[in-house]
Short mmCIF file of C-alpha atoms in Angstrom, two decimals:
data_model
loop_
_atom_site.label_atom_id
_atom_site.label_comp_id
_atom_site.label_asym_id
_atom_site.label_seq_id
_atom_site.Cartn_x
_atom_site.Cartn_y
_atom_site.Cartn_z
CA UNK O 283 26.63 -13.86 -5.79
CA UNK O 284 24.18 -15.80 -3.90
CA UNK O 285 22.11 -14.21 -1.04
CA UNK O 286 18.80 -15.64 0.79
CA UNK O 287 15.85 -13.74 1.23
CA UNK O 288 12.67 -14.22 2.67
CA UNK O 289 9.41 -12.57 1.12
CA UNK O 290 5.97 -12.55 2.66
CA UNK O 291 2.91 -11.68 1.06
CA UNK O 292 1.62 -10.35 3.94
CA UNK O 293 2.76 -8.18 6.86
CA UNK O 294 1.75 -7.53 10.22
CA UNK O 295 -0.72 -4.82 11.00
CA UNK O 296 -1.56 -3.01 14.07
CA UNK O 297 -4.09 -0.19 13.63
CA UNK O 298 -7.70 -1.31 13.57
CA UNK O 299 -9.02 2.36 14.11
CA UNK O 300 -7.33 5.97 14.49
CA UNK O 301 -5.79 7.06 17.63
CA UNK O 302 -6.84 9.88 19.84
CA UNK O 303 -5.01 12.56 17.56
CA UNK O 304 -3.02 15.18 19.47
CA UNK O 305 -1.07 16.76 17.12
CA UNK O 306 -3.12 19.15 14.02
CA UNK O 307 -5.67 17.37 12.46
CA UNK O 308 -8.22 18.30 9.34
CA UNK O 309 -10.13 17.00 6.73
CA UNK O 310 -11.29 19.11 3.66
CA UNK O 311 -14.88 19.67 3.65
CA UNK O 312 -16.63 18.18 0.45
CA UNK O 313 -18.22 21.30 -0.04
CA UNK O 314 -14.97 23.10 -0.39
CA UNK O 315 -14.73 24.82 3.20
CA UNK O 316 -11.09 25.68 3.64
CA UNK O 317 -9.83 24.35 7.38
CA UNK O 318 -7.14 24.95 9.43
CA UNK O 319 -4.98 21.95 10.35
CA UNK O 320 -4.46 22.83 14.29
CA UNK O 321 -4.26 21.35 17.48
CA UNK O 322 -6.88 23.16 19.44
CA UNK O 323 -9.78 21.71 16.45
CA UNK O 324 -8.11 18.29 16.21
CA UNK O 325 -10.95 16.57 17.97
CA UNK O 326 -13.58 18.38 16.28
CA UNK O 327 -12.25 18.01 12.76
CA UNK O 328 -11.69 14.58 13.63
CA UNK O 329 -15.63 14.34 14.22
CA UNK O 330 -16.51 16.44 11.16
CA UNK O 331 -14.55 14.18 9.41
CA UNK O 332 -16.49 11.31 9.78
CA UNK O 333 -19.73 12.98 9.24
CA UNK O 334 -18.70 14.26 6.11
CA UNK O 335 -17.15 10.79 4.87
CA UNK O 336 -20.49 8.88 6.12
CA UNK O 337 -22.79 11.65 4.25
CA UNK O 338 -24.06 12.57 8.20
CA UNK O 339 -22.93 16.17 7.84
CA UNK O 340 -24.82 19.08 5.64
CA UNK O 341 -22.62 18.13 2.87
CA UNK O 342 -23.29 14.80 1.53
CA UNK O 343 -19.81 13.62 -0.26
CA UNK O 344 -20.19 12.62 -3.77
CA UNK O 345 -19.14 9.15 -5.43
CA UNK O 346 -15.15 9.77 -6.81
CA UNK O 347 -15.04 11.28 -9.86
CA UNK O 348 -13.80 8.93 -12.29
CA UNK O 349 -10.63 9.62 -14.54
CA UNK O 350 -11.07 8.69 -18.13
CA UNK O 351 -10.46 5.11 -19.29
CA UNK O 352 -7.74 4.42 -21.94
CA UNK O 353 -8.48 3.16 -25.48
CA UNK O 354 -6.37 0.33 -24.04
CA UNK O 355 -5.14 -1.39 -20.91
CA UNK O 356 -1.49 -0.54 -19.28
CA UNK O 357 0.83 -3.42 -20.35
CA UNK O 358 1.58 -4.37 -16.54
CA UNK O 359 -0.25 -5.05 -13.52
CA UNK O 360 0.84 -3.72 -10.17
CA UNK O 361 2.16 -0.84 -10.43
CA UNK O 362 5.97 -2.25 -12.10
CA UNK O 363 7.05 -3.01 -15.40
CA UNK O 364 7.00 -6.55 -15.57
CA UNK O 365 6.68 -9.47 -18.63
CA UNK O 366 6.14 -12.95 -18.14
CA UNK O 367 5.98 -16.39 -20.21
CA UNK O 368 4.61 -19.60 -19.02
CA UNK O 369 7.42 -22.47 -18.73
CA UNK O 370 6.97 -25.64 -21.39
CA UNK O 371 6.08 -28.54 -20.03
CA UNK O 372 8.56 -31.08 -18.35
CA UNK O 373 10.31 -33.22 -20.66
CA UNK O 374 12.48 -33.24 -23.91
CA UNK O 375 15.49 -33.05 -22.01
CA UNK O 376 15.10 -29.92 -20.45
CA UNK O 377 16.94 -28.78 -17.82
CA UNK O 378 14.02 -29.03 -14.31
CA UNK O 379 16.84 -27.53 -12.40
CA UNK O 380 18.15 -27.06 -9.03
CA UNK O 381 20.68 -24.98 -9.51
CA UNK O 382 19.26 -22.48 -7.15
CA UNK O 383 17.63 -23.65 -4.08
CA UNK O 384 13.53 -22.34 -3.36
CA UNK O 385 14.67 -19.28 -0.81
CA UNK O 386 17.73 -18.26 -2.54
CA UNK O 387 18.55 -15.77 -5.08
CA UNK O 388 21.29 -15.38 -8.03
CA UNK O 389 22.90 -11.58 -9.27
CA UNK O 390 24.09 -10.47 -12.60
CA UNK O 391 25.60 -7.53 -12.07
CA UNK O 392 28.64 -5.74 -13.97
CA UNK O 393 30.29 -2.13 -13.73
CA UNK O 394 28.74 -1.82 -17.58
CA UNK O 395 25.78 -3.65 -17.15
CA UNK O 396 22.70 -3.32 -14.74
CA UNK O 397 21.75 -5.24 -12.26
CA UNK O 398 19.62 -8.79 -12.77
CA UNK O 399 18.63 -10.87 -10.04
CA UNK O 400 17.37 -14.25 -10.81
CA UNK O 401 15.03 -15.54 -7.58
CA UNK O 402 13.38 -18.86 -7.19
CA UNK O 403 9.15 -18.48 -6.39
CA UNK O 404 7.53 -21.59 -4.90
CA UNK O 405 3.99 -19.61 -5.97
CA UNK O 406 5.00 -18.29 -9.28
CA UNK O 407 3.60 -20.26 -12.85
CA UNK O 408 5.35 -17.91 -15.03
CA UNK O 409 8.92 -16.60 -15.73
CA UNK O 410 8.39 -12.94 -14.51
CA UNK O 411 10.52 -10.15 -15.59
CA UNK O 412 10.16 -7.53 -13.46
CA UNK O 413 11.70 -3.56 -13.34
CA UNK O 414 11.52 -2.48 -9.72
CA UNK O 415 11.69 1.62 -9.24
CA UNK O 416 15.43 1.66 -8.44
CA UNK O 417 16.10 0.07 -11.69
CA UNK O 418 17.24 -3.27 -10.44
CA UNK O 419 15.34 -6.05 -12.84
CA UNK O 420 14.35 -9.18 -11.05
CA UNK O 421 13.83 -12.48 -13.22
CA UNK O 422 11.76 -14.62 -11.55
CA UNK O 423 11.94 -18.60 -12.03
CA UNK O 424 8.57 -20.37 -11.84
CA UNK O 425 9.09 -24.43 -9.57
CA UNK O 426 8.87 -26.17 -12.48
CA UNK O 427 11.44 -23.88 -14.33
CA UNK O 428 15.18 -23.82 -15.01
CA UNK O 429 17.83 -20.74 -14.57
CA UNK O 430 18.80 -21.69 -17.99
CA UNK O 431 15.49 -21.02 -19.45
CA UNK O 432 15.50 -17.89 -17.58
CA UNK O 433 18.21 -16.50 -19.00
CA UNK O 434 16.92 -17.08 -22.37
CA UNK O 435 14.09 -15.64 -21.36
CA UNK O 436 15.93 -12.63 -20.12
CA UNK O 437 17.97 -12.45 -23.48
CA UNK O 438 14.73 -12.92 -25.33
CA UNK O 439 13.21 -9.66 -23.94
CA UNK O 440 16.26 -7.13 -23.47
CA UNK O 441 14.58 -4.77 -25.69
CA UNK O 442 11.61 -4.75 -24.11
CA UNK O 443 14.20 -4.28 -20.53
CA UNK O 444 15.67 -1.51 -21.98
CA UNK O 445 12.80 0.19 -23.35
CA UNK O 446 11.30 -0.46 -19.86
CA UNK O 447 14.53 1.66 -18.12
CA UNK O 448 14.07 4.44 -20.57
CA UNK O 449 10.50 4.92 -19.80
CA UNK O 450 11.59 4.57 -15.97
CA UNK O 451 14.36 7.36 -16.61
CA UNK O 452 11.54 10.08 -17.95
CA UNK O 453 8.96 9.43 -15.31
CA UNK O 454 8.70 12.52 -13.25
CA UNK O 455 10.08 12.89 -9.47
CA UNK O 456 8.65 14.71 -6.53
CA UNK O 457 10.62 17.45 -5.30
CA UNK O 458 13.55 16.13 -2.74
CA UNK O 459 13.10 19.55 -0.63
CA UNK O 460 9.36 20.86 0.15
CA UNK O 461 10.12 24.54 0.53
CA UNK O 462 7.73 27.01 -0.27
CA UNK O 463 7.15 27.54 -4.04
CA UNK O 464 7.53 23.74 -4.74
CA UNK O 465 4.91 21.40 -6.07
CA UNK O 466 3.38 18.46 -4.44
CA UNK O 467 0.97 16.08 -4.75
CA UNK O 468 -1.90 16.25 -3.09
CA UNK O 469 -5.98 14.85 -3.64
CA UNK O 470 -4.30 14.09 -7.74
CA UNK O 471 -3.62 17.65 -8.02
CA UNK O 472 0.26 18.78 -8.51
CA UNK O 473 -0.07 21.60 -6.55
CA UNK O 474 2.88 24.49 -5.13
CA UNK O 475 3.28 25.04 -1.78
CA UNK O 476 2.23 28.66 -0.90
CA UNK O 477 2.69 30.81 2.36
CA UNK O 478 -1.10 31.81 3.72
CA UNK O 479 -0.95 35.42 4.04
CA UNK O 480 -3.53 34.80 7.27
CA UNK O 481 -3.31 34.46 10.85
CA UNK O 482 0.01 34.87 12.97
CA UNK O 483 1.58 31.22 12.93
CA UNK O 484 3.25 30.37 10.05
CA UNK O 485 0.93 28.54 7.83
CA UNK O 486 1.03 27.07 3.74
CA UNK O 487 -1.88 26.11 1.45
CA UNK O 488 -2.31 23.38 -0.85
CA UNK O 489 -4.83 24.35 -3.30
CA UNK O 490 -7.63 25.25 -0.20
CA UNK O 491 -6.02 23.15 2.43
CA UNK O 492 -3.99 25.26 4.88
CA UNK O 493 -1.34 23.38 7.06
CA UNK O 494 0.57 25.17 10.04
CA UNK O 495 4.47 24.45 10.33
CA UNK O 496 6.51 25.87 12.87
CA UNK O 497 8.43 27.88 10.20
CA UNK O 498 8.14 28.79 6.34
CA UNK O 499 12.16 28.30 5.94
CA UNK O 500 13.77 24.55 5.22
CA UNK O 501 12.45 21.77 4.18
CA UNK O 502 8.44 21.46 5.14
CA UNK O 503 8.45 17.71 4.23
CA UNK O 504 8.37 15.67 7.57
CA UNK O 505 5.74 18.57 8.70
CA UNK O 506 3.26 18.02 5.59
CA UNK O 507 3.68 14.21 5.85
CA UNK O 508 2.65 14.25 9.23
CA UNK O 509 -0.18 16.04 8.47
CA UNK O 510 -1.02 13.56 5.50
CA UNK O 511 -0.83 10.64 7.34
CA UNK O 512 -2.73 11.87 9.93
CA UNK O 513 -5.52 12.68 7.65
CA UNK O 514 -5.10 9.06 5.49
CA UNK O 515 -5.37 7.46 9.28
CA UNK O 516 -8.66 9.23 9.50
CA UNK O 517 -9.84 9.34 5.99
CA UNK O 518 -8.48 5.23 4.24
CA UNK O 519 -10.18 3.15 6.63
CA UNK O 520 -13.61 5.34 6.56
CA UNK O 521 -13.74 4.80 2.58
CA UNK O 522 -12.61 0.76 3.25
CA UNK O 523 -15.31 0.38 5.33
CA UNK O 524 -17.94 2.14 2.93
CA UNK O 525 -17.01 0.36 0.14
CA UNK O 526 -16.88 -2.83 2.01
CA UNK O 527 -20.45 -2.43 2.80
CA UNK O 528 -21.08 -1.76 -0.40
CA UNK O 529 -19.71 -4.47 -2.01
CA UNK O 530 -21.06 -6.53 0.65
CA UNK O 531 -17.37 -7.99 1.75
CA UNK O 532 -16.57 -8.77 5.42
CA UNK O 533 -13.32 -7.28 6.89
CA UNK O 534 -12.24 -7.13 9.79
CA UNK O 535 -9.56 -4.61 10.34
CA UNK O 536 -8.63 -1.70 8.20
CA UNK O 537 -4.42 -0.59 9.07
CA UNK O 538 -2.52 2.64 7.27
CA UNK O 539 1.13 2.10 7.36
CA UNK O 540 4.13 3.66 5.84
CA UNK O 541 4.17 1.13 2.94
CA UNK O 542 7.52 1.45 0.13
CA UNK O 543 6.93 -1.01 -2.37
CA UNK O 544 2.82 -1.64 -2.61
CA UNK O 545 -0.17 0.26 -2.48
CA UNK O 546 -2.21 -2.42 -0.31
CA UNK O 547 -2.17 -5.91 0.64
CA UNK O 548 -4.65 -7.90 2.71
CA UNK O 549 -5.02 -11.29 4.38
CA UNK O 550 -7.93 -13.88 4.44
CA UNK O 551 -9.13 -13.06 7.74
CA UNK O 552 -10.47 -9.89 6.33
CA UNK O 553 -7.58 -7.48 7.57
CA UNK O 554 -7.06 -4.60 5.28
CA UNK O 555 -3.28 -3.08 5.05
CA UNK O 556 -3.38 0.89 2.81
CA UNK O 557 -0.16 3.21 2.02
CA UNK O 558 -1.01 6.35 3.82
CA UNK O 559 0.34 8.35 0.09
CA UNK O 560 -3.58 7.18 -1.21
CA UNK O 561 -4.51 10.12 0.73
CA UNK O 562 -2.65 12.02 -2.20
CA UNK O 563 -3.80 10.69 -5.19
CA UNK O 564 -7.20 10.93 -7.02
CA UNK O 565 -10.29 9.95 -4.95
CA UNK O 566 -10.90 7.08 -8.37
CA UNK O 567 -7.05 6.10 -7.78
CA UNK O 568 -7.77 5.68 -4.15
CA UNK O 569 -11.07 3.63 -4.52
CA UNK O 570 -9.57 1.42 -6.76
CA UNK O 571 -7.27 0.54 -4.35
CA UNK O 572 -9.85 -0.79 -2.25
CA UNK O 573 -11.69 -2.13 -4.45
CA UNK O 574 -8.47 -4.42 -5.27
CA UNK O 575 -8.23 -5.25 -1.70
CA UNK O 576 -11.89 -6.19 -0.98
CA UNK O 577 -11.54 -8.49 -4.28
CA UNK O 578 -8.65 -10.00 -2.94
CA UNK O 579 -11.28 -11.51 -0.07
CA UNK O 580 -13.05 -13.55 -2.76
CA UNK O 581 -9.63 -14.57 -4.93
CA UNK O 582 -6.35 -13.81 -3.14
CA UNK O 583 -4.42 -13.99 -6.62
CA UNK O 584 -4.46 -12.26 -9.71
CA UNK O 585 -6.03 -14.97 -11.67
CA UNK O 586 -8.66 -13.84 -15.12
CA UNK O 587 -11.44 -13.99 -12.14
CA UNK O 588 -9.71 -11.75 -9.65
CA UNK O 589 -9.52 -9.01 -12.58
CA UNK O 590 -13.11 -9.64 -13.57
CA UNK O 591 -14.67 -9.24 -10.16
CA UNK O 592 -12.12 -6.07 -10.26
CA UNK O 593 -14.03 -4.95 -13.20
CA UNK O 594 -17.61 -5.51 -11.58
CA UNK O 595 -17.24 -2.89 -8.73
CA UNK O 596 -14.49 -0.83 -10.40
CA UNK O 597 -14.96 -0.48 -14.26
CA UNK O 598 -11.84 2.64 -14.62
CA UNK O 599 -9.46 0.21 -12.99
CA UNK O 600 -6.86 0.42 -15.83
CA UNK O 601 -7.22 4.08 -15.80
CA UNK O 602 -6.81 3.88 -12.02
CA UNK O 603 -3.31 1.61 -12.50
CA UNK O 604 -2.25 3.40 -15.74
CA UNK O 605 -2.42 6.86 -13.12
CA UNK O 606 -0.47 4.96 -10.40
CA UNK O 607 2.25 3.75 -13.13
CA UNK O 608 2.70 7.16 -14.36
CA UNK O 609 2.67 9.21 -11.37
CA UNK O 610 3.74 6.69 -8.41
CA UNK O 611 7.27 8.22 -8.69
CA UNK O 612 6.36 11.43 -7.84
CA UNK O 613 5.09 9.75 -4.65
CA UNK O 614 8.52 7.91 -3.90
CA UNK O 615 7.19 4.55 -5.40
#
């Protein structure tokens, strides 16, 4: 089956700064205050927040804490399982195909065998085998490349494919249902939702955080998300713009958006694009993030030069990605 697609690097984005907020609002203190998320402090917690992510406030925030570095490097990059091989050269009779066109792609896909989809890439050098999350493998074919050649290279590496799947099939999920007594991720910390025994209004607590809900039964989900992405609207771009300063990069917009299948992206004109689920992972996992970004201002690949500049601001990176590999499920990615 042939289908076209159409893949951008880059997407549109439309929030340069956080919206008047009039729905509960909160950040945690750095000093380990617990708040309220409610609508009559929203403004002022909105304020606080800021002081306290600028160091302005009593409480200075700390650098992230950093999680430890492996004795070795994750075998992928971005977040996927994913192998690649450079083409040979032209020549020798192979086969410089054109068997499928630049925008098209090609599926493999039996009752008794899983899904492969073979897609042309005007940018990519390599063949690319890649394992997205809902187990579908994409083999990528490099300009200069033929399909033949990619599916030896397919056939070449269906161990490591199906070692891949069975490392995909252990990974943990989040809970489908938040009720009260399940456990969520939130700040890196797999943490149960518990009812707060204070106050009228139904409330729960995440480690110190307290959220209100409009009830304790069903599924508390699309409440705590709101929350969260309220909070990541607040808190991402802060951080960008710290670091950024830092780092002594030039942006130009910072957006949070509901992001499925990356972690970031950013364009040349120095606008930043962060998943709003950063705001539940590790403060190092987070930074890294942006750190990857701002990076991407000075080499917008993933060249030897991009990872060594990564290196230069953010030395735990492979910790950082190794955390994101491992626990990205639980956040639905």
């Amino acid at each position: 089956m042939i289908r076209n697609i159409c893949r951008s690097s880059c997407f549109p984005l439309d929030i340069a700064l956080p919206p008047p907020l009039s729905n509960p609002v909160q950040t945690r203190s750095p000093s380990g205050r617990r708040r309220v998320y409610s609508a009559d402090n929203s403004v002022n917690a909105v304020q606080q927040s800021f002081l306290d992510l600028f160091g302005l406030g009593s409480d200075r925030p700390q650098p992230a804490a950093e999680v430890a570095v492996p004795t070795s490097p994750p075998d992928v990059s971005d977040y996927i399982d994913e192998i690649t091989e450079t083409p040979p050269p032209p020549g020798n009779g192979r086969e410089t195909l054109t068997s499928l066109a630049p925008t098209e792609t090609q599926t493999d896909g039996h009752a008794t065998h899983p899904t492969i989809i073979y897609e042309r890439s005007l940018r990519a050098r390599h063949y690319r085998l890649t394992l997205r999350r809902d187990g579908v493998a994409i083999a990528t074919i490099p300009m200069r490349g033929s399909e033949r050649e990619a599916r030896a290279f397919v056939a070449k590496h269906t161990d490591w494919l199906e070692r891949a799947r069975a490392r995909q099939r252990v990974r943990p999920r989040g809970a489908s249902v938040w009720s009260v007594g399940a456990h969520v991720l939130w700040r890196g910390d797999l943490l149960e939702i518990r009812k707060a025994v204070e106050g009228e209004r139904p409330k729960v607590c995440l480690g110190a955080d307290v959220f209100r809900v409009a009830r304790l039964d069903g599924d508390l989900r699309p409440t705590l998300e709101a929350h969260f992405q309220r909070l990541a609207r607040i808190e991402l771009p802060a951080r960008t713009w710290e670091l950024a300063a830092v780092t002594g990069m030039s942006i130009r917009e910072v957006s949070v958006r509901n992001q499925r299948t990356r972690w970031g992206s950013c364009t040349t004109g120095g606008v930043i694009s962060l998943n709003w689920r950063l705001i539940q992972t590790p403060d190092s996992v987070r930074d890294y993030i942006i750190y990857h970004e701002l990076m991407h201002l000075k080499e917008m690949n993933h060249s030897a030069r991009f990872w060594a500049r990564v290196e230069e601001v953010c030395p735990a990176w492979r910790a950082a990605e190794l955390w994101l590999k491992r626990n990205g499920s639980l956040l639905g990615l």
